Tab-separated table of C-alpha atoms in Angstrom:
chain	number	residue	atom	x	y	z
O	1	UNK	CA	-27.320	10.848	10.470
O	2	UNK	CA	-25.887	9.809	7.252
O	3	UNK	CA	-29.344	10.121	5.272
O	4	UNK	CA	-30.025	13.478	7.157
O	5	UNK	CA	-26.310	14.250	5.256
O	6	UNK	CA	-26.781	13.250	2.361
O	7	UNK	CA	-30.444	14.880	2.141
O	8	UNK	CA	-28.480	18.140	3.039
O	9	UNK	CA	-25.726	17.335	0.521
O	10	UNK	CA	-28.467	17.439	-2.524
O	11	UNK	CA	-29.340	20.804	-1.472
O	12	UNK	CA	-25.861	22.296	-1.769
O	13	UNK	CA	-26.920	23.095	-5.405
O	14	UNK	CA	-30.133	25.137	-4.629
O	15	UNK	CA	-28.535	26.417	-1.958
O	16	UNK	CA	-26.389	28.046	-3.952
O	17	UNK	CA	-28.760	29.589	-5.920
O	18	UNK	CA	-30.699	30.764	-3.158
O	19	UNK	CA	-33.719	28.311	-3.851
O	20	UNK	CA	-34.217	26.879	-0.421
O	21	UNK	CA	-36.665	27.669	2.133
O	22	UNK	CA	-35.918	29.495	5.006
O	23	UNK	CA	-35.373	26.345	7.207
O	24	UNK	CA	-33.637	24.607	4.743
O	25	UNK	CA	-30.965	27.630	4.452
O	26	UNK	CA	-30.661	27.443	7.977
O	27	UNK	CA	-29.752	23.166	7.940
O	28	UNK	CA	-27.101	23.916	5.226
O	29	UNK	CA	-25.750	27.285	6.829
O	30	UNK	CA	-25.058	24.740	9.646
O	31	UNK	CA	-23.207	22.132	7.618
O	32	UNK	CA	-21.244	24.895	6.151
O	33	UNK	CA	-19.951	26.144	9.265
O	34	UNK	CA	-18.181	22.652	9.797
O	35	UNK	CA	-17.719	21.087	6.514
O	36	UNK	CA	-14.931	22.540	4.578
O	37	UNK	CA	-16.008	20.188	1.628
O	38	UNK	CA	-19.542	21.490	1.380
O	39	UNK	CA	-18.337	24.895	1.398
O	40	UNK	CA	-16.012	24.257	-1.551
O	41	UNK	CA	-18.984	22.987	-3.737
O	42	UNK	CA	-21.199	26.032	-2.709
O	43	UNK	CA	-18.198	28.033	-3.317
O	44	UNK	CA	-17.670	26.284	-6.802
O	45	UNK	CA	-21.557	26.363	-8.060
O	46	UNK	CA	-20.980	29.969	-7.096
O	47	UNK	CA	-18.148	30.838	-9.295
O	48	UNK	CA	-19.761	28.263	-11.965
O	49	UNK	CA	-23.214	31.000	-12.579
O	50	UNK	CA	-20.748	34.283	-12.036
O	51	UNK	CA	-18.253	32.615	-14.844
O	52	UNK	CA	-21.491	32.174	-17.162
O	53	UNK	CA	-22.601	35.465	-16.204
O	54	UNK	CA	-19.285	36.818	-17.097
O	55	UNK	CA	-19.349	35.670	-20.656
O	56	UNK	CA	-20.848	38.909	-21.661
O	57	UNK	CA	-20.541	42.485	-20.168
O	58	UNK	CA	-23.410	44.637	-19.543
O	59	UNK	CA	-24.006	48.043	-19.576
O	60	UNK	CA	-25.018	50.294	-16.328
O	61	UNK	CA	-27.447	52.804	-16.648
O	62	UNK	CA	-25.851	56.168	-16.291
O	63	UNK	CA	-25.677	58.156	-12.834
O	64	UNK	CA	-25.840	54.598	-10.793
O	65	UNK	CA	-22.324	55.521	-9.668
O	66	UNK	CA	-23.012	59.048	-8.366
O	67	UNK	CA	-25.412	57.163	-6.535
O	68	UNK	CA	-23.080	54.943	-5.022
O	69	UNK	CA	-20.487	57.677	-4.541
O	70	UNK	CA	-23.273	60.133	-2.901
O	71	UNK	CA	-24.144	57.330	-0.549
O	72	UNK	CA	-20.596	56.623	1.148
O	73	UNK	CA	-18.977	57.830	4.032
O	74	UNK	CA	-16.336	60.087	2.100
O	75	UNK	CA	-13.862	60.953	4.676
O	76	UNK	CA	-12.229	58.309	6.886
O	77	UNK	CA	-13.676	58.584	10.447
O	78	UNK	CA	-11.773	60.390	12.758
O	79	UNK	CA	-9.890	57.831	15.116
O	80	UNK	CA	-11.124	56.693	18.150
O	81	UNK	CA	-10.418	54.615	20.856
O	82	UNK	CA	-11.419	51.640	18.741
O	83	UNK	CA	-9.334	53.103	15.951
O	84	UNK	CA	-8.648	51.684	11.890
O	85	UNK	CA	-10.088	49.183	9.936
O	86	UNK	CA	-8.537	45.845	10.932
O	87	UNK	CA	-8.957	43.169	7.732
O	88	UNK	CA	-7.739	40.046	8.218
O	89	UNK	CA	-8.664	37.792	5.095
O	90	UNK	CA	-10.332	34.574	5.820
O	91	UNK	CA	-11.990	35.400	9.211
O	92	UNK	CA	-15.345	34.605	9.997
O	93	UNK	CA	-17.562	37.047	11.512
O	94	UNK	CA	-18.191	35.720	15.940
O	95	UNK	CA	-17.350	37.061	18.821
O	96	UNK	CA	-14.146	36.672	18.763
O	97	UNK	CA	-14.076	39.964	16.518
O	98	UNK	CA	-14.719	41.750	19.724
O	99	UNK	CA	-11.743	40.718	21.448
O	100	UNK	CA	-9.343	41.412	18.533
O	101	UNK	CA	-10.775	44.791	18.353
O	102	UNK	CA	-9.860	45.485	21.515
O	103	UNK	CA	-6.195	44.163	20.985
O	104	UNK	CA	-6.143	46.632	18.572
O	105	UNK	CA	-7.434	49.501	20.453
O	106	UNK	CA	-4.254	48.798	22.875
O	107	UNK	CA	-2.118	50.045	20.109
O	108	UNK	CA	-3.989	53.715	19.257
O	109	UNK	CA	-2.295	55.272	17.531
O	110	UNK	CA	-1.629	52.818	14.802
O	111	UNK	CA	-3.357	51.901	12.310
O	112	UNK	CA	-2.822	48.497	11.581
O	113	UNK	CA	-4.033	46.330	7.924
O	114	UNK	CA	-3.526	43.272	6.271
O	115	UNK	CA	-3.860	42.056	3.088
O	116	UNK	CA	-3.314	38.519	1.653
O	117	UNK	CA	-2.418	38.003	-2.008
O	118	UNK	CA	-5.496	36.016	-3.499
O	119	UNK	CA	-4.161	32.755	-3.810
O	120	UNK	CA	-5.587	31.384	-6.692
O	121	UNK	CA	-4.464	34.855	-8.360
O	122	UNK	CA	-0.760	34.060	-9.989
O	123	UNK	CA	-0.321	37.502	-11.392
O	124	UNK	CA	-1.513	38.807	-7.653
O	125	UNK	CA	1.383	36.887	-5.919
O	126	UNK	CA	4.053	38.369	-8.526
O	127	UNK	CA	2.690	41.634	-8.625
O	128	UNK	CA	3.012	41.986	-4.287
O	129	UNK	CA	6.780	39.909	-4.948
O	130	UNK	CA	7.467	42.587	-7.299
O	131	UNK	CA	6.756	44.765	-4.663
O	132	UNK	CA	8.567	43.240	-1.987
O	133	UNK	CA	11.466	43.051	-4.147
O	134	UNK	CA	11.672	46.926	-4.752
O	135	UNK	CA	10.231	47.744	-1.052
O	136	UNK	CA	13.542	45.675	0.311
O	137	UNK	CA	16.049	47.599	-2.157
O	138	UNK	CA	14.494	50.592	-0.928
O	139	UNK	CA	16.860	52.723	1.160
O	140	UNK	CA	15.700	53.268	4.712
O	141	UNK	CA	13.571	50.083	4.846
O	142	UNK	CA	13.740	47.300	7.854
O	143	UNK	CA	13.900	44.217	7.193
O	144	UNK	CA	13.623	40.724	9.366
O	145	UNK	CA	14.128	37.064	8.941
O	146	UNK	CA	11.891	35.100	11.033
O	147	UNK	CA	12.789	31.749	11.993
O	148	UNK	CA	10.932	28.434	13.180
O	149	UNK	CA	12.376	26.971	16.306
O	150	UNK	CA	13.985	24.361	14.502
O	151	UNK	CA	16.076	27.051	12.080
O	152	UNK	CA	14.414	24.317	9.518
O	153	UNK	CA	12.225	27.636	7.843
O	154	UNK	CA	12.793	31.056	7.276
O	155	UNK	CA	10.318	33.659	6.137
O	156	UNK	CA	11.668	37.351	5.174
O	157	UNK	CA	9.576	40.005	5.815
O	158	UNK	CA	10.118	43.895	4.907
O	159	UNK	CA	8.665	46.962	6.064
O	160	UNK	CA	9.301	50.603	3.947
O	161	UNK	CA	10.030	53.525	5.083
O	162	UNK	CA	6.463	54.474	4.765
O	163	UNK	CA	5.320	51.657	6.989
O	164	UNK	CA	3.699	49.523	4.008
O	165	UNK	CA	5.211	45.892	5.037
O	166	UNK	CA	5.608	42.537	3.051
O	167	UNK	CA	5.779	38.789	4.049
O	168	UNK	CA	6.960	36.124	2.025
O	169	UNK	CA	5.038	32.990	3.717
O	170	UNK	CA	5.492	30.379	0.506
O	171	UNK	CA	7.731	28.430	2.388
O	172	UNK	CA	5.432	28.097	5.604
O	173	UNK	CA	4.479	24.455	4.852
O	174	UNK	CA	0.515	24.363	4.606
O	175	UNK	CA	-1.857	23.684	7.098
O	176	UNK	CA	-5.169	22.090	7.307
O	177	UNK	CA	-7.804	24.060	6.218
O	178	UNK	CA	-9.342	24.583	9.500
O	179	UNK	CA	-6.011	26.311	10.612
O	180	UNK	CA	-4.630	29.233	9.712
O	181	UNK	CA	-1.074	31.263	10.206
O	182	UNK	CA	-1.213	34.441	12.533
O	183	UNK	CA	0.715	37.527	11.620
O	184	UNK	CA	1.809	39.627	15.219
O	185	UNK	CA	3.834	42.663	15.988
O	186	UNK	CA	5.637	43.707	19.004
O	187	UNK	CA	4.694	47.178	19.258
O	188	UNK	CA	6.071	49.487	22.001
O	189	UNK	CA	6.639	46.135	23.687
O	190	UNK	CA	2.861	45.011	23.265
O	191	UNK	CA	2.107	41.799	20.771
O	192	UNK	CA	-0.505	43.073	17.814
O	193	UNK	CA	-2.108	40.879	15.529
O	194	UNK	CA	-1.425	41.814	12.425
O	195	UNK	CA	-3.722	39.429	10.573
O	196	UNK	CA	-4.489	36.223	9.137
O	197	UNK	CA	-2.265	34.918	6.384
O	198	UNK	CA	-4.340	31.615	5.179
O	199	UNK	CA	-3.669	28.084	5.687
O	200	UNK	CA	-1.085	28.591	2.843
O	201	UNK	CA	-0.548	31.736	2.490
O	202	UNK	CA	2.063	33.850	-0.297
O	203	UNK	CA	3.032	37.299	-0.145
O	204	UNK	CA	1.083	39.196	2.384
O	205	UNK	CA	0.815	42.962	2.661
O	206	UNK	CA	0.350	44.839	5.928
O	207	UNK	CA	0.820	48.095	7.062
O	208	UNK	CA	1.920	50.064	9.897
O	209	UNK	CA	2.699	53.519	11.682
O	210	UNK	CA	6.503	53.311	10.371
O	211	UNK	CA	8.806	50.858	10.104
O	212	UNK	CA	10.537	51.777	13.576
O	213	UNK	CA	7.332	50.793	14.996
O	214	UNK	CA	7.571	47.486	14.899
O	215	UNK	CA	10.596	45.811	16.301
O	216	UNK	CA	9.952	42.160	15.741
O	217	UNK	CA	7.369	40.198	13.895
O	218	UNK	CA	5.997	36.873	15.040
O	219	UNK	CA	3.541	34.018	12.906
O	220	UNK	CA	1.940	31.256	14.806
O	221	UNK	CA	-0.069	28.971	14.081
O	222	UNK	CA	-3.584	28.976	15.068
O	223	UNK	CA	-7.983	28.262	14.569
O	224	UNK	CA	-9.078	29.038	11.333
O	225	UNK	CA	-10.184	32.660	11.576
O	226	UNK	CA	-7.398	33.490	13.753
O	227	UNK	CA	-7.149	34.739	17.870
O	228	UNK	CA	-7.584	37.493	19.329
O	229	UNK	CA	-4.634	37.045	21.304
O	230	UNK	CA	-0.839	35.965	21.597
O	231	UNK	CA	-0.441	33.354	24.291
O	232	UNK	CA	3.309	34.248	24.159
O	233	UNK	CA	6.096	36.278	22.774
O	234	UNK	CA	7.916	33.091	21.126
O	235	UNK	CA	5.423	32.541	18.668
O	236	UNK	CA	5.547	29.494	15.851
O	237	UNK	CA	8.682	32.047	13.806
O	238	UNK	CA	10.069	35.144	15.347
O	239	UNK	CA	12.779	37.756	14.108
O	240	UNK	CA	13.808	41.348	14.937
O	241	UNK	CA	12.867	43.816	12.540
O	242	UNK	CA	16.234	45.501	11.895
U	1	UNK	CA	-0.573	50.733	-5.885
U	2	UNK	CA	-1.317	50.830	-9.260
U	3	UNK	CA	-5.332	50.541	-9.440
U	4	UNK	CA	-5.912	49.619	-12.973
U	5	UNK	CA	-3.486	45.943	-12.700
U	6	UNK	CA	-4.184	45.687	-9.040
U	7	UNK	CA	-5.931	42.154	-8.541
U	8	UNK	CA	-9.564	42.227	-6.843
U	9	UNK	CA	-8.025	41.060	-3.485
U	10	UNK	CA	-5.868	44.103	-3.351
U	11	UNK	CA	-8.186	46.351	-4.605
U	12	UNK	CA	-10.521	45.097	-1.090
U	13	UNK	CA	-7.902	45.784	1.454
U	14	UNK	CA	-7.334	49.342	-0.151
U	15	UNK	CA	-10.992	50.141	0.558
U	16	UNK	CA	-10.237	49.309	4.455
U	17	UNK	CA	-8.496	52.307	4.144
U	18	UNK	CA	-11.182	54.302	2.514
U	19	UNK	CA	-9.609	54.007	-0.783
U	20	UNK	CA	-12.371	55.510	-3.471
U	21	UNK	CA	-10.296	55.197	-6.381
U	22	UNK	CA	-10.329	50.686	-5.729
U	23	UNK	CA	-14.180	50.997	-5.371
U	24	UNK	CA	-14.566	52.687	-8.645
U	25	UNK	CA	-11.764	50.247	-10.060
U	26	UNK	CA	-14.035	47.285	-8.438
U	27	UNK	CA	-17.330	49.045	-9.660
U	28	UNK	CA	-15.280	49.664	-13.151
U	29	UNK	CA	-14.802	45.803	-13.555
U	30	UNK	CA	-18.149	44.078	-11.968
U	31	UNK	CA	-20.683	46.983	-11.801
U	32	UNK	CA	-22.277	45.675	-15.143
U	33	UNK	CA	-22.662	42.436	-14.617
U	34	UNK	CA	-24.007	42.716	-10.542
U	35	UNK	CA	-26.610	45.256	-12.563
U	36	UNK	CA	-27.178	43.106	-14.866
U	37	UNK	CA	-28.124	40.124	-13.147
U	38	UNK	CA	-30.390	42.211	-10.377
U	39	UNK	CA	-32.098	43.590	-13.568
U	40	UNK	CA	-32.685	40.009	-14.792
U	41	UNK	CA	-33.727	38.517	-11.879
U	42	UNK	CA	-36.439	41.756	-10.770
U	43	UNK	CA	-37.119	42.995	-14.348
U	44	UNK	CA	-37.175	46.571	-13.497
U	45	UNK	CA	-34.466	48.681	-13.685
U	46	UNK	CA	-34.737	51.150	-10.350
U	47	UNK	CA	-35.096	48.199	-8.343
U	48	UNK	CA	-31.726	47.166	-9.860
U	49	UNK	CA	-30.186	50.078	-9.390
U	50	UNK	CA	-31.029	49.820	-5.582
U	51	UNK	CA	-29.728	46.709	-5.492
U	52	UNK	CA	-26.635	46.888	-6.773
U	53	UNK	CA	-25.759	50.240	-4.737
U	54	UNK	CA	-26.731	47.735	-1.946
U	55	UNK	CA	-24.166	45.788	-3.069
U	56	UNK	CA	-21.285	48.153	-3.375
U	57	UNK	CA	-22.085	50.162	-0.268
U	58	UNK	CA	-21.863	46.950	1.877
U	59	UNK	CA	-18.572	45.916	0.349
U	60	UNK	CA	-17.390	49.856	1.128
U	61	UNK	CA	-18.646	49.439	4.659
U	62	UNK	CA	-17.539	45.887	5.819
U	63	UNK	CA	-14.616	45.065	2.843
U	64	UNK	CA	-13.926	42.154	5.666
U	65	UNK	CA	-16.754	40.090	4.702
U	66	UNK	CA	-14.812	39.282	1.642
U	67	UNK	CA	-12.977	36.357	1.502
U	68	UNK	CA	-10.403	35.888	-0.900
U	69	UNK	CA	-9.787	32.020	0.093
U	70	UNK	CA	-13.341	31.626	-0.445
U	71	UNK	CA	-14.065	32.904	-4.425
U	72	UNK	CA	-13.258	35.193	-6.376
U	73	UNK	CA	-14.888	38.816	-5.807
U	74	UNK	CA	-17.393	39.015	-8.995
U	75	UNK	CA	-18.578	35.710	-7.231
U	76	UNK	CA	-19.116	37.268	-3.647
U	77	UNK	CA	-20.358	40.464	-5.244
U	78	UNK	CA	-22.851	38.469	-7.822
U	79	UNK	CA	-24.248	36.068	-4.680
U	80	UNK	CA	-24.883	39.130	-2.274
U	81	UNK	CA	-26.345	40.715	-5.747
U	82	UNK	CA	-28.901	37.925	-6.335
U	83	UNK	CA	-29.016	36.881	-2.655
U	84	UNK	CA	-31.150	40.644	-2.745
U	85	UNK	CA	-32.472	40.593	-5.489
U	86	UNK	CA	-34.436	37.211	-4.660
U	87	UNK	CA	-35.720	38.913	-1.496
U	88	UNK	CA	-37.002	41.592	-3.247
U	89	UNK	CA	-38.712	39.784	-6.261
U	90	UNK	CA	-40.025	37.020	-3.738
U	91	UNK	CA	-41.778	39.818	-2.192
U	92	UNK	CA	-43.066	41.177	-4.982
U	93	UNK	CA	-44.219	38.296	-6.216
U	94	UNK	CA	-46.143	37.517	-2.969
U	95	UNK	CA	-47.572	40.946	-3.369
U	96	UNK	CA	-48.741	40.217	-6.811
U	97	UNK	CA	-50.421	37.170	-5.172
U	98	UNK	CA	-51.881	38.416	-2.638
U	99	UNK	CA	-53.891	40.590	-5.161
U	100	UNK	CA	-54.925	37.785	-7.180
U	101	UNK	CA	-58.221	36.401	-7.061
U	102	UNK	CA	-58.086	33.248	-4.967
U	103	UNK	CA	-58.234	29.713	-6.578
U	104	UNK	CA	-56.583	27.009	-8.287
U	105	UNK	CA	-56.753	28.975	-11.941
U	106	UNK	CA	-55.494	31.994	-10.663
U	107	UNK	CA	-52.328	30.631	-9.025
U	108	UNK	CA	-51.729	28.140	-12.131
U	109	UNK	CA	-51.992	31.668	-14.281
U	110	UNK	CA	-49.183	33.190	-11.732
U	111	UNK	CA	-47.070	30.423	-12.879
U	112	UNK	CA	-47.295	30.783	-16.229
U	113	UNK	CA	-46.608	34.748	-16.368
U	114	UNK	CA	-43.700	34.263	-14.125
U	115	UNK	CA	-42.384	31.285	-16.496
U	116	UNK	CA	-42.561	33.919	-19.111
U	117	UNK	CA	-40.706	36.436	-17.081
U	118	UNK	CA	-38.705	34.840	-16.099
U	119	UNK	CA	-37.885	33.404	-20.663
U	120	UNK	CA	-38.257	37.476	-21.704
U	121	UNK	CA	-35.491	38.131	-18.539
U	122	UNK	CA	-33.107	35.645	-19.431
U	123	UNK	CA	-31.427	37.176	-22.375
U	124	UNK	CA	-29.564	35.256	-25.355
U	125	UNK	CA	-26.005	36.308	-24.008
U	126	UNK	CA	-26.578	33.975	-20.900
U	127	UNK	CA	-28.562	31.561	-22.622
U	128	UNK	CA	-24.995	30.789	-24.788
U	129	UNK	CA	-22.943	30.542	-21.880
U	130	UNK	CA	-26.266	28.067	-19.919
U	131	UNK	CA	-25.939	25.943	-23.861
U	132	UNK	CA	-23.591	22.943	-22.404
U	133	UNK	CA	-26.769	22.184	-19.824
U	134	UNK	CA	-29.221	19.852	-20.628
U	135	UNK	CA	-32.625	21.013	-20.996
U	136	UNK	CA	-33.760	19.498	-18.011
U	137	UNK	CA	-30.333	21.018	-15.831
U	138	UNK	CA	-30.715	24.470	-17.638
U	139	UNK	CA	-35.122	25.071	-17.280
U	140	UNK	CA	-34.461	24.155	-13.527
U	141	UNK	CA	-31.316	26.737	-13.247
U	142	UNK	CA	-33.063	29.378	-14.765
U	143	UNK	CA	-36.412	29.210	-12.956
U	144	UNK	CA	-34.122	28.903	-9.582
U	145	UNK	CA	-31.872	31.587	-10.374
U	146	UNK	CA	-33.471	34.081	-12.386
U	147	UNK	CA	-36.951	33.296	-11.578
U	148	UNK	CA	-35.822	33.307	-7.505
U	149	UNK	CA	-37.910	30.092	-6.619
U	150	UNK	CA	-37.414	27.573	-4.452
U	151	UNK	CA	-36.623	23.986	-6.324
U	152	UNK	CA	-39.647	22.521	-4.472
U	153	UNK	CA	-41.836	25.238	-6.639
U	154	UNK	CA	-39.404	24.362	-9.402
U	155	UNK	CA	-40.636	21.070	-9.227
U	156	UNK	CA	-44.483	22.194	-9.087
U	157	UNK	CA	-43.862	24.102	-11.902
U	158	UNK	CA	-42.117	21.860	-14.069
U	159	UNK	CA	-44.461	18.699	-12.936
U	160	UNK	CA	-41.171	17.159	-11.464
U	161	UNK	CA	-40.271	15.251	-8.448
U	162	UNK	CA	-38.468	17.064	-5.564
U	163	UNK	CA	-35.406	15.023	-5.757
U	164	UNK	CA	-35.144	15.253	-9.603
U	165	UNK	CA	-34.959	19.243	-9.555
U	166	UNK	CA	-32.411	19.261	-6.710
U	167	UNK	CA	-30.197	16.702	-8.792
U	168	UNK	CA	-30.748	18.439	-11.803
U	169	UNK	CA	-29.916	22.070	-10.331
U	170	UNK	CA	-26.870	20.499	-8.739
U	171	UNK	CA	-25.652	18.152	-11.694
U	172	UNK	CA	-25.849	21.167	-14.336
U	173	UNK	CA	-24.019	23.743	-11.733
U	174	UNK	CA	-20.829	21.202	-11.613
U	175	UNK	CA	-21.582	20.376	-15.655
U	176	UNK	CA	-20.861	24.683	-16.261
U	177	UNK	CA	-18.161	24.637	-13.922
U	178	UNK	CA	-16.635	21.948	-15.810
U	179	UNK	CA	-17.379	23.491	-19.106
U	180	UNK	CA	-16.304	27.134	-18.176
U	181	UNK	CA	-12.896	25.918	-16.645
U	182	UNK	CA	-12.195	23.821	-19.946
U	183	UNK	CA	-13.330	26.692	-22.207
U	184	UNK	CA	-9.989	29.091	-19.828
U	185	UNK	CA	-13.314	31.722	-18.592
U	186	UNK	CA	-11.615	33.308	-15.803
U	187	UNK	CA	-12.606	35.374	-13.047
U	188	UNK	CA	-11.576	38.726	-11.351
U	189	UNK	CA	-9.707	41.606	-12.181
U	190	UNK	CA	-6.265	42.228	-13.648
């Protein structure tokens, strides 16, 4: 076992630069899915090439993006049952997907998106608290305080008149980095994920309908990747959007 | 949202809600260098141009696959860029061999014109930035990366053991990280 590691270990290099065989690919895809280490040297030799790439820009040929342009779906479909775009960061594409879109589709006529600040982005996180800060002077927007069980931690979120929302999650202590917080919504009395916020997450962005949508927001704590479902209304935090 | 100081992350979520104005913004800051290394690695220029609309079509159509936690964007966008545009040259290149005349000579003639492919693709620009390798760390890098072999033919092309081409690949990836995050090159937009 450990020699079978380590042989897959010294391919986490070439594996990152796509120089493995097909079977080979398919051993370290499989480490990857469990080993949060080996991800975060693939990740690393990644950003290592793209940095040295980066050292000088390089022209595009003119016209490549009226290509791109010509090629997209202009117009945003027209909903469905299925409805908008959800995009929770950090989730991993398996079934599970399935079932969330279907949580969604129980709240049609909202569309419902999450962003989280990138983490490792400083002047990300105090751009979206700038915008927090102006969203909660803003007149006619809701605000809510949601606290643990305990009353040991707070987290203010804020939702503008417009329905573009805010939390504030740095004081959610971090988790492991196979777990992640859950963002819900009670939404005409039905709980909607809202999105994953990271094992440590910032400010997060989301968006819905109009602030009297929503009229209280949960996080919980839950599998990497998030669930497709609340068990419960109580949540990890909870507080009434008012 | 104002596009232009908007960080990558942002700029993904907007195009969840069709936003064409963060794709251009995204395109604006990383279209050049996902062309750029597709044109490196095929060494033809529509081919590139494919690939990278690949590129940015897929992050238009499933923005979700993008994980901030992960990397930074140019990072996702440059590994789905040459992730392509290895398929595509590996390919070619087993066209090209197909065609050959069979035998020993020809294939160790293959070789040799993709070695110098691979040396007339690699410009000076990234050859600067590959300097802090060893010679060793860098020849296997380059063949790997831009060349789109596997280390094992790495290794048959350099006359090297397996193992030493997987070390070296591996020890010169964390040597640039090392040197790129003492020399402050950062990544993303804004």
């Amino acid at each position: 076992m450990n020699d079978d590691r380590e042989h897959l270990e010294s391919l986490l290099g070439a594996y990152a630069l796509d120089a493995v065989d097909n079977d080979e690919r398919a051993a370290v895809q499989a480490l990857l899915r469990v080993d949060a280490t080996a991800r975060a040297e693939v990740d690393a030799h990644r950003e290592a090439v793209a940095g040295a790439l980066a050292a000088r820009f390089i022209e595009v040929p003119p016209g490549l993006w009226d290509r791109i342009v010509g090629s997209l779906a202009v117009a945003a479909p027209e909903p469905t049952g299925d409805l908008a775009r959800v995009l929770p960061i950090s989730r991993r594409r398996w079934a599970r997907r399935v079932a969330t879109w279907s949580v969604v589709a129980a709240a049609a006529a909202i569309a419902i998106i999450v962003g989280v600040a990138a983490l490792r982005d400083p002047k990300s996180n105090a751009s979206l608290a700038a915008a927090m800060s102006t969203a909660r002077g803003t007149s006619g927007s809701h605000l809510a305080h949601l606290v643990s069980s305990d009353g040991g931690v707070t987290v203010e979120a804020v939702v503008d008149p417009h329905g573009h929302g805010f939390v504030a999650g740095t004081d959610l202590p971090a988790l492991a980095d196979d777990r992640t917080y859950q963002l819900w919504g009670v939404v005409g009395g039905q709980v909607i994920s809202l999105g994953v916020l990271g094992h440590q997450p910032d400010v997060a962005t989301f968006s819905v309908d109009s602030a009297a949508s929503v009229t209280e927001l949960l996080i919980s704590n839950e599998v990497r990747g998030g669930v497709p479902r609340n068990a419960n209304t109580t949540g990890l935090l909870a507080g009434k959007v008012t | 949202m104002d596009i232009s100081t908007a960080s990558d992350a942002s700029l993904v979520v907007a195009l969840a809600r069709f936003d064409q104005e963060a794709l251009a913004e995204i395109y604006r800051r990383h279209g050049g260098v996902v062309f750029g290394l597709s044109r490196r690695v095929l060494g033809a220029q529509a081919q590139a141009e494919e690939v990278a609309q690949e590129v940015f079509l897929r992050l238009w159509n499933d923005p979700e696959r993008y994980d901030a936690e992960r990397g930074s964007l140019r990072s996702f966008l440059l590994t789905q860029a040459h992730g392509r545009s290895v398929d595509v040259l590996r390919s070619e290149l087993a066209r090209r061999k197909r065609e050959l005349r069979e035998g020993a000579e020809a294939m160790v003639v293959s070789d040799e014109v993709d070695r110098q492919m691979i040396d007339a693709a690699v410009s000076t620009q990234v050859r600067d930035a590959m300097a802090v390798l060893h010679d060793g760390e860098r020849e296997a890098i380059e063949l790997a990366y831009f060349g789109g072999h596997t280390y094992r033919e790495v290794a048959t092309m350099l006359g090297e053991a397996e193992g030493t081409v997987k070390s070296r690949i591996r020890a010169g990836l964390k040597r640039l990280k090392t040197e790129l995050s003492g020399s402050g090159v950062t990544l993303g937009g804004a």
